[in-house]
Amino acid sequence: MPLTSGHNARIRSVHPSKLNMNVATGDSAPTEDMTLAVPAAQGQNIPGELDLRSFQISRELSVFAHVEPETGAGRVPLNEIHDWKLILSDVNGAPLSGAEVEIVGHMPGHVHGLPTQPRVTAESAPGVYRVQGVKFQMTGWWVMTFNIAAGPLDDAVTFNIRL
């Protein structure tokens, strides 16, 4: 049976726009043109004009969001499990309460996601969510996407992080 996704697949990506490319064609046995020396894994090319703001508007322009690490110093730690605060409001500034939030994180220049599975554990005030279990295991460019569902609303907001 051919390998469709995994370490020996010719094309792999965790980026949502590349999911349909996770299929290897033909024989999946290693060939001479395959190597473990992947340039993207040796040095990540981070775009110079990344939007690193902690305030973003969602893909469908229906939600304003703000994230901040709850580490006291406001820094994003490396190799430490930590919590974040996610603040959501509608475009008129009203808190977005009772939302279901799914969190997806990955490194665009590498073929891996987060080493943990962060999740929202509580809504401490209307529109203020506690995200627990965030961990970044290496420096570079990370992308965190928060998929938000609340009633008829189905949207997503994305943040770039450079460690």
Backbone as ProteinMPNN parsed JSONL, in Angstrom:
{"seq_chain_A": "MPLTSGHNARIRSVHPSKLNMNVATGDSAPTEDMTLAVPAAQGQNIPGELDLRSFQISRELSVFAHVEPETGAGRVPLNEIHDWKLILSDVNGAPLSGAEVEIVGHMPGHVHGLPTQPRVTAESAPGVYRVQGVKFQMTGWWVMTFNIAAGPLDDAVTFNIRL", "coords_chain_A": {"N_chain_A": [[0.847, -1.176, 0.0], [0.667, 2.203, -0.911], [2.424, 4.887, 0.677], [0.741, 7.6, 1.993], [0.981, 9.807, 3.581], [3.409, 11.057, 5.728], [6.678, 10.456, 7.166], [8.297, 9.61, 4.977], [6.979, 10.563, 2.771], [6.874, 12.407, -0.274], [5.838, 14.999, -0.472], [4.921, 17.031, 2.1], [2.97, 18.789, 4.452], [1.834, 20.861, 7.097], [0.354, 23.02, 6.813], [-2.81, 24.535, 6.409], [-3.63, 25.214, 3.761], [-2.267, 23.456, 2.217], [-3.112, 20.882, 2.577], [-4.282, 19.159, 0.711], [-2.1, 18.314, -0.664], [-0.831, 16.27, 0.567], [-0.403, 13.748, -0.457], [1.387, 11.106, -1.616], [2.63, 10.065, -4.738], [2.672, 7.089, -6.652], [5.312, 4.693, -6.014], [6.407, 4.667, -2.665], [8.907, 4.266, -1.723], [12.176, 5.272, -0.634], [14.114, 7.327, -2.804], [16.858, 8.294, -4.978], [16.633, 11.055, -5.223], [15.627, 11.948, -2.85], [16.179, 13.291, 0.395], [17.465, 13.742, 3.716], [18.372, 16.174, 4.299], [16.815, 18.748, 4.522], [16.304, 21.917, 3.325], [14.527, 23.856, 4.448], [14.255, 22.994, 7.045], [16.699, 23.432, 8.083], [17.165, 26.122, 8.231], [15.015, 28.673, 8.702], [13.257, 30.757, 6.529], [12.111, 33.699, 7.381], [9.506, 35.855, 6.651], [10.145, 39.297, 6.083], [8.284, 41.294, 6.604], [6.32, 40.544, 8.528], [3.159, 40.553, 10.123], [3.05, 41.187, 13.311], [1.356, 41.972, 15.283], [-0.595, 41.901, 18.295], [-3.26, 42.269, 18.212], [-5.888, 41.445, 16.109], [-8.046, 41.163, 13.233], [-10.67, 38.968, 12.268], [-10.804, 36.39, 9.681], [-13.253, 36.544, 8.245], [-13.961, 39.082, 8.839], [-15.513, 39.558, 11.12], [-14.886, 39.329, 13.79], [-12.992, 40.791, 16.379], [-9.847, 40.243, 17.823], [-7.591, 39.641, 20.536], [-4.506, 38.522, 21.799], [-2.488, 37.447, 24.533], [0.35, 36.365, 26.334], [0.149, 34.792, 29.522], [2.327, 35.258, 31.345], [3.324, 37.048, 33.07], [5.572, 38.748, 32.49], [4.821, 39.284, 29.952], [6.096, 38.074, 27.906], [6.757, 35.546, 25.397], [7.454, 32.409, 26.282], [10.071, 29.977, 25.652], [10.104, 26.488, 25.217], [8.503, 25.997, 27.472], [5.523, 25.141, 29.073], [2.752, 27.174, 28.984], [0.163, 29.649, 29.678], [-2.334, 31.506, 27.856], [-4.189, 34.534, 27.321], [-7.117, 35.085, 25.599], [-8.939, 37.436, 23.984], [-12.071, 38.202, 22.778], [-14.235, 39.979, 20.606], [-17.164, 41.329, 18.952], [-17.481, 43.138, 15.814], [-18.465, 45.554, 16.617], [-17.494, 45.935, 19.093], [-18.649, 44.614, 21.217], [-18.425, 42.107, 23.729], [-17.628, 38.757, 22.784], [-19.23, 36.211, 23.829], [-19.428, 32.861, 25.144], [-18.291, 31.375, 23.096], [-17.038, 28.668, 21.087], [-13.807, 27.53, 20.799], [-11.236, 26.471, 18.746], [-7.832, 25.594, 18.612], [-5.043, 25.928, 16.562], [-1.713, 25.441, 15.815], [1.359, 26.049, 14.069], [4.556, 25.792, 12.359], [5.276, 27.558, 9.567], [7.561, 27.229, 7.895], [8.5, 24.746, 8.507], [7.861, 21.237, 8.985], [5.918, 20.706, 11.057], [3.7, 20.907, 13.864], [2.521, 22.36, 16.913], [3.99, 21.099, 19.975], [2.192, 20.508, 21.903], [-1.338, 20.404, 22.743], [-3.054, 22.989, 22.846], [-5.867, 24.407, 24.597], [-9.022, 26.04, 25.156], [-9.955, 26.677, 28.398], [-11.589, 28.047, 30.124], [-13.949, 30.74, 30.437], [-13.288, 33.66, 31.666], [-14.426, 36.153, 31.953], [-17.013, 37.957, 30.191], [-16.286, 37.257, 26.884], [-13.563, 36.904, 27.403], [-11.122, 34.586, 27.325], [-9.411, 31.768, 28.666], [-6.525, 30.228, 27.612], [-4.973, 27.226, 27.786], [-1.959, 25.256, 27.991], [-0.063, 25.943, 26.008], [2.878, 25.667, 24.098], [6.045, 26.286, 22.736], [8.569, 24.771, 20.977], [10.836, 25.546, 19.676], [12.844, 28.211, 18.258], [11.823, 30.706, 15.863], [9.455, 31.304, 13.171], [6.164, 31.176, 14.033], [2.731, 30.274, 13.578], [-0.394, 30.916, 14.832], [-3.672, 29.876, 14.879], [-6.986, 30.6, 15.643], [-9.908, 29.027, 15.6], [-13.19, 29.96, 15.542], [-16.397, 29.483, 16.82], [-19.646, 30.54, 17.31], [-22.888, 30.475, 17.854], [-24.451, 31.353, 14.851], [-22.059, 32.222, 13.843], [-19.027, 31.453, 12.29], [-15.778, 31.485, 12.146], [-12.322, 32.572, 11.851], [-9.263, 33.561, 13.377], [-5.949, 34.694, 12.957], [-2.614, 34.702, 14.19], [0.723, 35.827, 13.933], [3.813, 34.772, 15.247], [7.015, 35.472, 16.335], [9.772, 33.928, 17.522]], "CA_chain_A": [[0.0, 0.0, 0.0], [1.531, 3.377, -0.955], [2.407, 5.806, 1.806], [0.105, 8.837, 1.559], [1.412, 10.914, 4.417], [4.332, 10.604, 6.747], [8.067, 10.88, 7.071], [8.891, 9.348, 3.674], [6.199, 11.148, 1.684], [7.62, 13.44, -0.987], [5.268, 16.314, -0.183], [4.232, 17.05, 3.388], [2.785, 20.113, 5.01], [0.767, 20.996, 8.084], [-0.356, 24.257, 6.513], [-4.152, 24.194, 5.935], [-3.793, 25.356, 2.317], [-1.484, 22.417, 1.555], [-3.556, 19.569, 3.011], [-4.534, 18.29, -0.429], [-0.823, 17.916, -1.236], [-0.228, 15.25, 1.422], [-0.531, 12.455, -1.09], [2.539, 10.69, -2.416], [2.211, 9.313, -5.912], [3.533, 5.971, -7.007], [6.019, 3.979, -4.966], [6.871, 5.587, -1.629], [10.243, 3.891, -1.269], [13.135, 6.355, -0.841], [14.837, 7.331, -4.067], [18.082, 9.093, -4.923], [16.37, 12.489, -5.124], [15.123, 12.261, -1.518], [17.262, 13.494, 1.332], [17.086, 14.256, 5.031], [18.899, 17.536, 4.376], [15.75, 19.628, 4.059], [16.744, 23.288, 3.567], [13.621, 24.59, 5.328], [14.458, 22.56, 8.416], [18.013, 23.873, 8.523], [17.125, 27.56, 8.452], [13.714, 29.129, 8.267], [13.201, 32.092, 5.941], [10.981, 34.411, 7.961], [9.225, 37.073, 5.892], [10.566, 40.504, 6.783], [7.167, 42.182, 6.946], [5.28, 39.819, 9.244], [2.28, 41.303, 11.018], [3.239, 40.585, 14.63], [0.47, 42.615, 16.262], [-1.389, 41.007, 19.145], [-4.663, 42.561, 17.901], [-6.169, 41.072, 14.724], [-9.448, 40.965, 12.836], [-10.834, 37.62, 11.739], [-10.828, 36.168, 8.23], [-14.537, 37.004, 7.707], [-14.135, 40.46, 9.326], [-16.625, 39.598, 12.071], [-14.401, 39.225, 15.167], [-11.713, 41.378, 16.78], [-9.225, 39.363, 18.81], [-6.312, 40.022, 21.136], [-3.898, 37.46, 22.598], [-1.299, 37.813, 25.314], [0.761, 35.295, 27.245], [-0.056, 35.082, 30.943], [3.593, 34.908, 31.989], [3.741, 38.139, 33.946], [6.435, 39.687, 31.769], [4.271, 39.482, 28.631], [6.95, 37.431, 26.901], [6.377, 34.193, 25.008], [8.597, 31.572, 26.664], [10.478, 28.855, 24.819], [10.184, 25.198, 25.924], [7.736, 26.03, 28.727], [4.073, 25.166, 28.917], [2.234, 28.398, 29.581], [-1.219, 29.983, 29.346], [-2.599, 32.761, 27.165], [-5.506, 35.142, 27.424], [-7.693, 35.402, 24.296], [-10.072, 38.348, 24.157], [-12.853, 38.244, 21.545], [-15.405, 40.862, 20.545], [-17.666, 41.494, 17.597], [-16.919, 44.341, 15.175], [-18.974, 46.734, 17.32], [-16.832, 46.013, 20.389], [-19.351, 43.834, 22.246], [-17.738, 40.839, 24.008], [-18.148, 37.548, 22.15], [-19.311, 35.266, 24.926], [-19.937, 31.518, 24.857], [-17.733, 30.843, 21.845], [-16.21, 27.461, 21.079], [-12.559, 27.92, 20.142], [-10.259, 25.419, 18.443], [-6.528, 26.237, 18.434], [-4.132, 25.213, 15.682], [-0.445, 26.15, 15.679], [2.376, 25.369, 13.274], [5.655, 26.583, 11.799], [5.134, 27.478, 8.11], [8.777, 26.79, 7.231], [8.862, 23.406, 8.969], [6.778, 20.281, 8.82], [5.406, 20.281, 12.352], [2.855, 21.811, 14.613], [2.895, 22.525, 18.312], [4.192, 19.834, 20.68], [1.065, 20.35, 22.824], [-2.656, 20.676, 22.171], [-3.674, 24.011, 23.684], [-7.327, 24.474, 24.533], [-9.692, 27.007, 26.019], [-10.441, 25.966, 29.585], [-12.563, 28.839, 30.87], [-14.254, 32.115, 30.036], [-13.197, 34.336, 32.962], [-15.329, 37.298, 31.862], [-17.582, 37.894, 28.846], [-15.341, 37.447, 25.791], [-12.177, 36.713, 27.836], [-10.923, 33.143, 27.399], [-8.095, 31.296, 29.107], [-5.981, 29.173, 26.759], [-3.945, 26.508, 28.54], [-1.195, 24.229, 27.315], [0.708, 26.445, 24.863], [4.32, 25.456, 24.207], [6.829, 26.397, 21.513], [9.779, 24.024, 21.266], [12.001, 26.072, 18.974], [12.734, 29.582, 17.789], [11.44, 30.848, 14.461], [8.148, 31.873, 12.854], [5.02, 30.345, 14.373], [1.416, 30.792, 13.234], [-1.452, 30.396, 15.7], [-5.006, 30.161, 14.369], [-8.08, 30.322, 16.565], [-11.167, 28.817, 14.894], [-14.199, 30.45, 16.486], [-17.794, 29.195, 16.51], [-20.582, 31.083, 18.299], [-24.166, 30.594, 17.15], [-24.256, 31.232, 13.395], [-20.721, 32.689, 13.491], [-17.98, 30.457, 12.074], [-14.719, 32.359, 11.659], [-10.995, 32.241, 12.358], [-8.314, 34.675, 13.475], [-4.591, 34.157, 12.92], [-1.555, 35.536, 14.725], [2.11, 35.454, 13.674], [4.671, 34.901, 16.411], [8.425, 35.238, 16.013], [10.545, 33.661, 18.74]], "C_chain_A": [[0.895, 1.242, 0.0], [1.339, 4.271, 0.268], [1.821, 7.132, 1.338], [0.513, 10.035, 2.391], [2.348, 10.369, 5.475], [5.743, 11.018, 6.424], [8.659, 10.687, 5.677], [8.088, 9.906, 2.508], [6.996, 12.271, 1.04], [7.116, 14.845, -0.655], [4.515, 16.216, 1.131], [4.081, 18.493, 3.828], [1.682, 20.065, 6.046], [-0.038, 22.255, 7.828], [-1.722, 23.92, 5.912], [-4.319, 24.295, 4.425], [-3.064, 24.264, 1.55], [-1.976, 21.011, 1.884], [-3.824, 18.626, 1.85], [-3.245, 17.833, -1.101], [-0.167, 16.804, -0.433], [-0.301, 13.851, 0.826], [0.705, 12.182, -1.931], [2.03, 9.885, -3.595], [3.196, 8.193, -6.171], [4.146, 5.305, -5.798], [6.576, 4.956, -3.947], [8.255, 5.229, -1.112], [11.209, 5.044, -1.526], [13.874, 6.201, -2.167], [16.036, 8.248, -3.937], [17.808, 10.583, -4.762], [15.769, 12.89, -3.779], [16.291, 12.377, -0.553], [16.702, 13.945, 2.672], [17.572, 15.683, 5.207], [17.875, 18.493, 3.782], [16.148, 21.073, 4.349], [15.845, 24.05, 4.539], [13.817, 24.214, 6.781], [15.797, 23.043, 8.965], [18.044, 25.369, 8.813], [15.851, 28.123, 7.879], [13.806, 30.54, 7.715], [11.946, 32.783, 6.442], [10.74, 35.665, 7.134], [9.546, 38.316, 6.712], [9.428, 41.378, 7.257], [6.015, 41.431, 7.594], [4.457, 40.768, 10.097], [2.322, 40.611, 12.373], [2.339, 41.204, 15.699], [-0.335, 41.589, 17.05], [-2.888, 41.288, 19.013], [-4.881, 42.25, 16.428], [-7.67, 41.034, 14.494], [-9.526, 39.618, 12.136], [-10.919, 37.598, 10.215], [-12.102, 36.73, 7.6], [-14.896, 38.416, 8.178], [-15.298, 40.595, 10.305], [-16.177, 39.602, 13.533], [-13.096, 39.993, 15.308], [-11.144, 40.477, 17.867], [-7.906, 39.95, 19.287], [-5.816, 38.819, 21.921], [-2.717, 38.026, 23.359], [-0.943, 36.649, 26.216], [0.54, 35.73, 28.685], [1.194, 34.689, 31.726], [4.078, 35.993, 32.93], [4.56, 39.177, 33.214], [5.908, 39.97, 30.369], [5.102, 38.853, 27.527], [6.392, 36.045, 26.569], [7.57, 33.296, 25.303], [8.841, 30.432, 25.676], [10.618, 27.612, 25.695], [9.546, 25.21, 27.303], [6.258, 25.998, 28.399], [3.556, 26.386, 29.666], [0.809, 28.647, 29.086], [-1.277, 31.32, 28.628], [-3.979, 33.267, 27.547], [-5.924, 35.504, 26.001], [-8.929, 36.246, 24.534], [-10.767, 38.501, 22.81], [-14.016, 39.213, 21.672], [-15.913, 40.897, 19.117], [-17.134, 42.822, 17.042], [-17.418, 45.637, 15.808], [-18.368, 46.876, 18.71], [-17.525, 45.26, 21.507], [-18.617, 42.514, 22.469], [-18.427, 39.665, 23.329], [-18.098, 36.437, 23.189], [-19.842, 33.919, 24.453], [-19.404, 30.901, 23.578], [-17.014, 29.518, 22.086], [-14.985, 27.805, 20.25], [-11.665, 26.692, 19.975], [-8.946, 26.118, 18.102], [-5.631, 25.337, 17.594], [-2.865, 26.05, 15.546], [0.546, 25.344, 14.868], [3.478, 26.345, 12.88], [5.576, 26.467, 10.279], [6.38, 26.967, 7.39], [9.226, 25.403, 7.618], [7.652, 22.498, 8.816], [6.347, 19.772, 10.195], [4.531, 21.365, 12.963], [3.392, 21.981, 16.018], [3.123, 21.165, 18.963], [3.075, 19.553, 21.693], [-0.232, 20.605, 22.073], [-3.363, 21.696, 23.054], [-5.195, 24.012, 23.522], [-7.835, 25.564, 25.464], [-10.283, 26.235, 27.183], [-11.491, 26.739, 30.365], [-12.797, 30.17, 30.172], [-14.353, 32.902, 31.341], [-14.084, 35.57, 33.067], [-15.926, 37.234, 30.457], [-16.53, 38.221, 27.771], [-13.877, 37.259, 26.144], [-11.971, 35.227, 28.128], [-9.513, 32.811, 27.858], [-7.696, 30.118, 28.227], [-4.852, 28.522, 27.538], [-3.23, 25.508, 27.646], [-0.436, 24.676, 26.085], [2.192, 26.179, 25.111], [4.939, 25.561, 22.816], [8.177, 25.753, 21.786], [11.003, 24.539, 20.512], [11.757, 27.507, 18.53], [12.353, 29.57, 16.312], [10.062, 31.467, 14.344], [7.065, 30.84, 13.124], [3.745, 31.048, 13.935], [0.402, 30.108, 14.132], [-2.795, 30.841, 15.122], [-6.031, 29.728, 15.399], [-9.358, 30.232, 15.732], [-12.287, 29.063, 15.891], [-15.599, 30.12, 15.969], [-18.648, 29.719, 17.649], [-21.908, 31.328, 17.587], [-23.942, 30.428, 15.657], [-22.838, 31.632, 12.942], [-19.75, 31.513, 13.381], [-16.831, 31.191, 11.394], [-13.38, 31.911, 12.244], [-10.141, 33.499, 12.387], [-6.925, 34.076, 13.633], [-3.588, 35.184, 13.42], [-0.202, 34.959, 14.318], [2.918, 35.692, 14.932], [6.098, 34.617, 15.953], [9.177, 35.089, 17.306], [12.026, 33.68, 18.42]], "O_chain_A": [[1.8, 1.334, 0.829], [0.24, 4.388, 0.812], [2.333, 7.734, 0.394], [0.396, 11.172, 1.934], [2.085, 9.315, 6.054], [5.982, 11.825, 5.526], [9.448, 11.52, 5.231], [8.487, 9.734, 1.356], [7.71, 13.004, 1.724], [7.912, 15.78, -0.569], [3.585, 15.42, 1.267], [4.965, 19.318, 3.6], [0.71, 19.323, 5.898], [-1.003, 22.533, 8.54], [-1.797, 23.102, 4.995], [-5.088, 23.524, 3.851], [-3.231, 24.159, 0.335], [-1.326, 20.036, 1.509], [-3.618, 17.419, 1.977], [-3.3, 17.029, -2.031], [0.967, 16.429, -0.734], [-0.262, 12.866, 1.564], [1.025, 12.939, -2.848], [1.09, 9.102, -3.454], [4.397, 8.331, -5.938], [3.589, 5.337, -4.7], [7.158, 5.974, -4.323], [8.727, 5.836, -0.152], [11.079, 5.733, -2.538], [14.211, 5.095, -2.587], [16.217, 8.904, -2.911], [18.646, 11.308, -4.226], [15.434, 14.059, -3.584], [17.277, 11.649, -0.669], [15.591, 14.469, 2.745], [17.209, 16.336, 6.185], [18.051, 18.99, 2.67], [16.316, 21.43, 5.515], [16.343, 24.811, 5.368], [13.571, 25.032, 7.667], [16.003, 23.06, 10.179], [18.891, 25.824, 9.581], [15.634, 28.051, 6.669], [14.37, 31.424, 8.359], [10.843, 32.487, 5.982], [11.66, 36.458, 6.93], [9.247, 38.371, 7.905], [9.587, 42.131, 8.218], [4.856, 41.656, 7.246], [4.998, 41.682, 10.72], [1.698, 39.567, 12.559], [2.547, 40.979, 16.891], [-0.706, 40.539, 16.527], [-3.698, 40.608, 19.643], [-4.135, 42.74, 15.579], [-8.458, 40.894, 15.429], [-8.571, 39.181, 11.493], [-11.081, 38.627, 9.56], [-12.04, 37.332, 6.527], [-16.009, 38.887, 7.94], [-15.987, 41.615, 10.323], [-16.989, 39.851, 14.425], [-12.201, 39.872, 14.471], [-11.88, 40.002, 18.733], [-7.207, 40.651, 18.554], [-6.588, 38.166, 22.623], [-2.039, 38.947, 22.904], [-1.823, 36.016, 26.798], [0.725, 36.899, 29.025], [1.127, 33.885, 32.656], [5.145, 35.859, 33.529], [4.271, 40.37, 33.306], [6.472, 40.802, 29.658], [4.841, 39.074, 26.345], [5.655, 35.452, 27.357], [8.6, 33.409, 24.638], [7.936, 29.992, 24.967], [11.184, 27.677, 26.786], [10.002, 24.507, 28.206], [5.792, 26.747, 27.539], [3.883, 26.601, 30.833], [0.315, 27.953, 28.197], [-0.386, 32.158, 28.77], [-4.822, 32.514, 28.035], [-5.171, 36.157, 25.279], [-9.861, 35.815, 25.213], [-10.141, 38.879, 21.82], [-14.693, 39.266, 22.699], [-15.194, 40.543, 18.183], [-16.416, 43.542, 17.736], [-16.855, 46.703, 15.56], [-18.683, 47.822, 19.432], [-17.041, 45.262, 22.639], [-18.223, 41.862, 21.502], [-19.655, 39.585, 23.301], [-17.062, 35.806, 23.399], [-20.606, 33.841, 23.491], [-20.021, 29.985, 23.034], [-16.455, 29.286, 23.158], [-15.104, 28.31, 19.134], [-11.38, 25.975, 20.934], [-8.943, 27.119, 17.386], [-5.479, 24.148, 17.873], [-2.932, 27.231, 15.203], [0.583, 24.116, 14.954], [3.347, 27.558, 13.047], [5.789, 25.379, 9.744], [6.251, 26.319, 6.351], [10.238, 24.922, 7.109], [6.545, 22.965, 8.546], [6.4, 18.573, 10.47], [4.615, 22.546, 12.627], [4.577, 21.77, 16.275], [2.515, 20.177, 18.551], [3.027, 18.469, 22.275], [-0.216, 20.98, 20.901], [-4.172, 21.331, 23.907], [-5.731, 23.67, 22.468], [-7.169, 25.952, 26.423], [-11.017, 25.265, 26.992], [-12.209, 26.159, 31.179], [-11.953, 30.657, 29.42], [-15.363, 32.83, 32.041], [-14.448, 35.98, 34.169], [-15.395, 36.521, 29.606], [-15.963, 39.313, 27.753], [-13.017, 37.433, 25.281], [-12.566, 34.678, 29.056], [-8.548, 33.481, 27.49], [-8.431, 29.137, 28.109], [-3.885, 29.186, 27.91], [-3.795, 24.983, 26.687], [-0.185, 23.865, 25.194], [2.7, 26.434, 26.203], [4.425, 25.0, 21.848], [8.865, 26.144, 22.729], [12.101, 24.013, 20.696], [10.616, 27.96, 18.439], [12.532, 28.574, 15.61], [9.559, 32.076, 15.287], [7.05, 29.767, 12.521], [3.683, 32.277, 13.921], [0.338, 28.88, 14.194], [-3.025, 32.031, 14.905], [-5.953, 28.633, 15.956], [-9.837, 31.243, 15.216], [-12.329, 28.448, 16.956], [-15.942, 30.435, 14.829], [-18.414, 29.392, 18.813], [-22.037, 32.274, 16.809], [-23.309, 29.462, 15.233], [-22.466, 31.405, 11.791], [-19.671, 30.68, 14.284], [-16.901, 31.487, 10.201], [-13.326, 30.975, 13.042], [-10.276, 34.382, 11.54], [-6.737, 33.087, 14.342], [-3.691, 36.374, 13.119], [-0.004, 33.744, 14.353], [2.731, 36.702, 15.612], [6.349, 33.63, 15.262], [9.223, 36.02, 18.11], [12.852, 33.476, 19.31]]}, "name": "protein", "num_of_chains": 1, "seq": "MPLTSGHNARIRSVHPSKLNMNVATGDSAPTEDMTLAVPAAQGQNIPGELDLRSFQISRELSVFAHVEPETGAGRVPLNEIHDWKLILSDVNGAPLSGAEVEIVGHMPGHVHGLPTQPRVTAESAPGVYRVQGVKFQMTGWWVMTFNIAAGPLDDAVTFNIRL"}
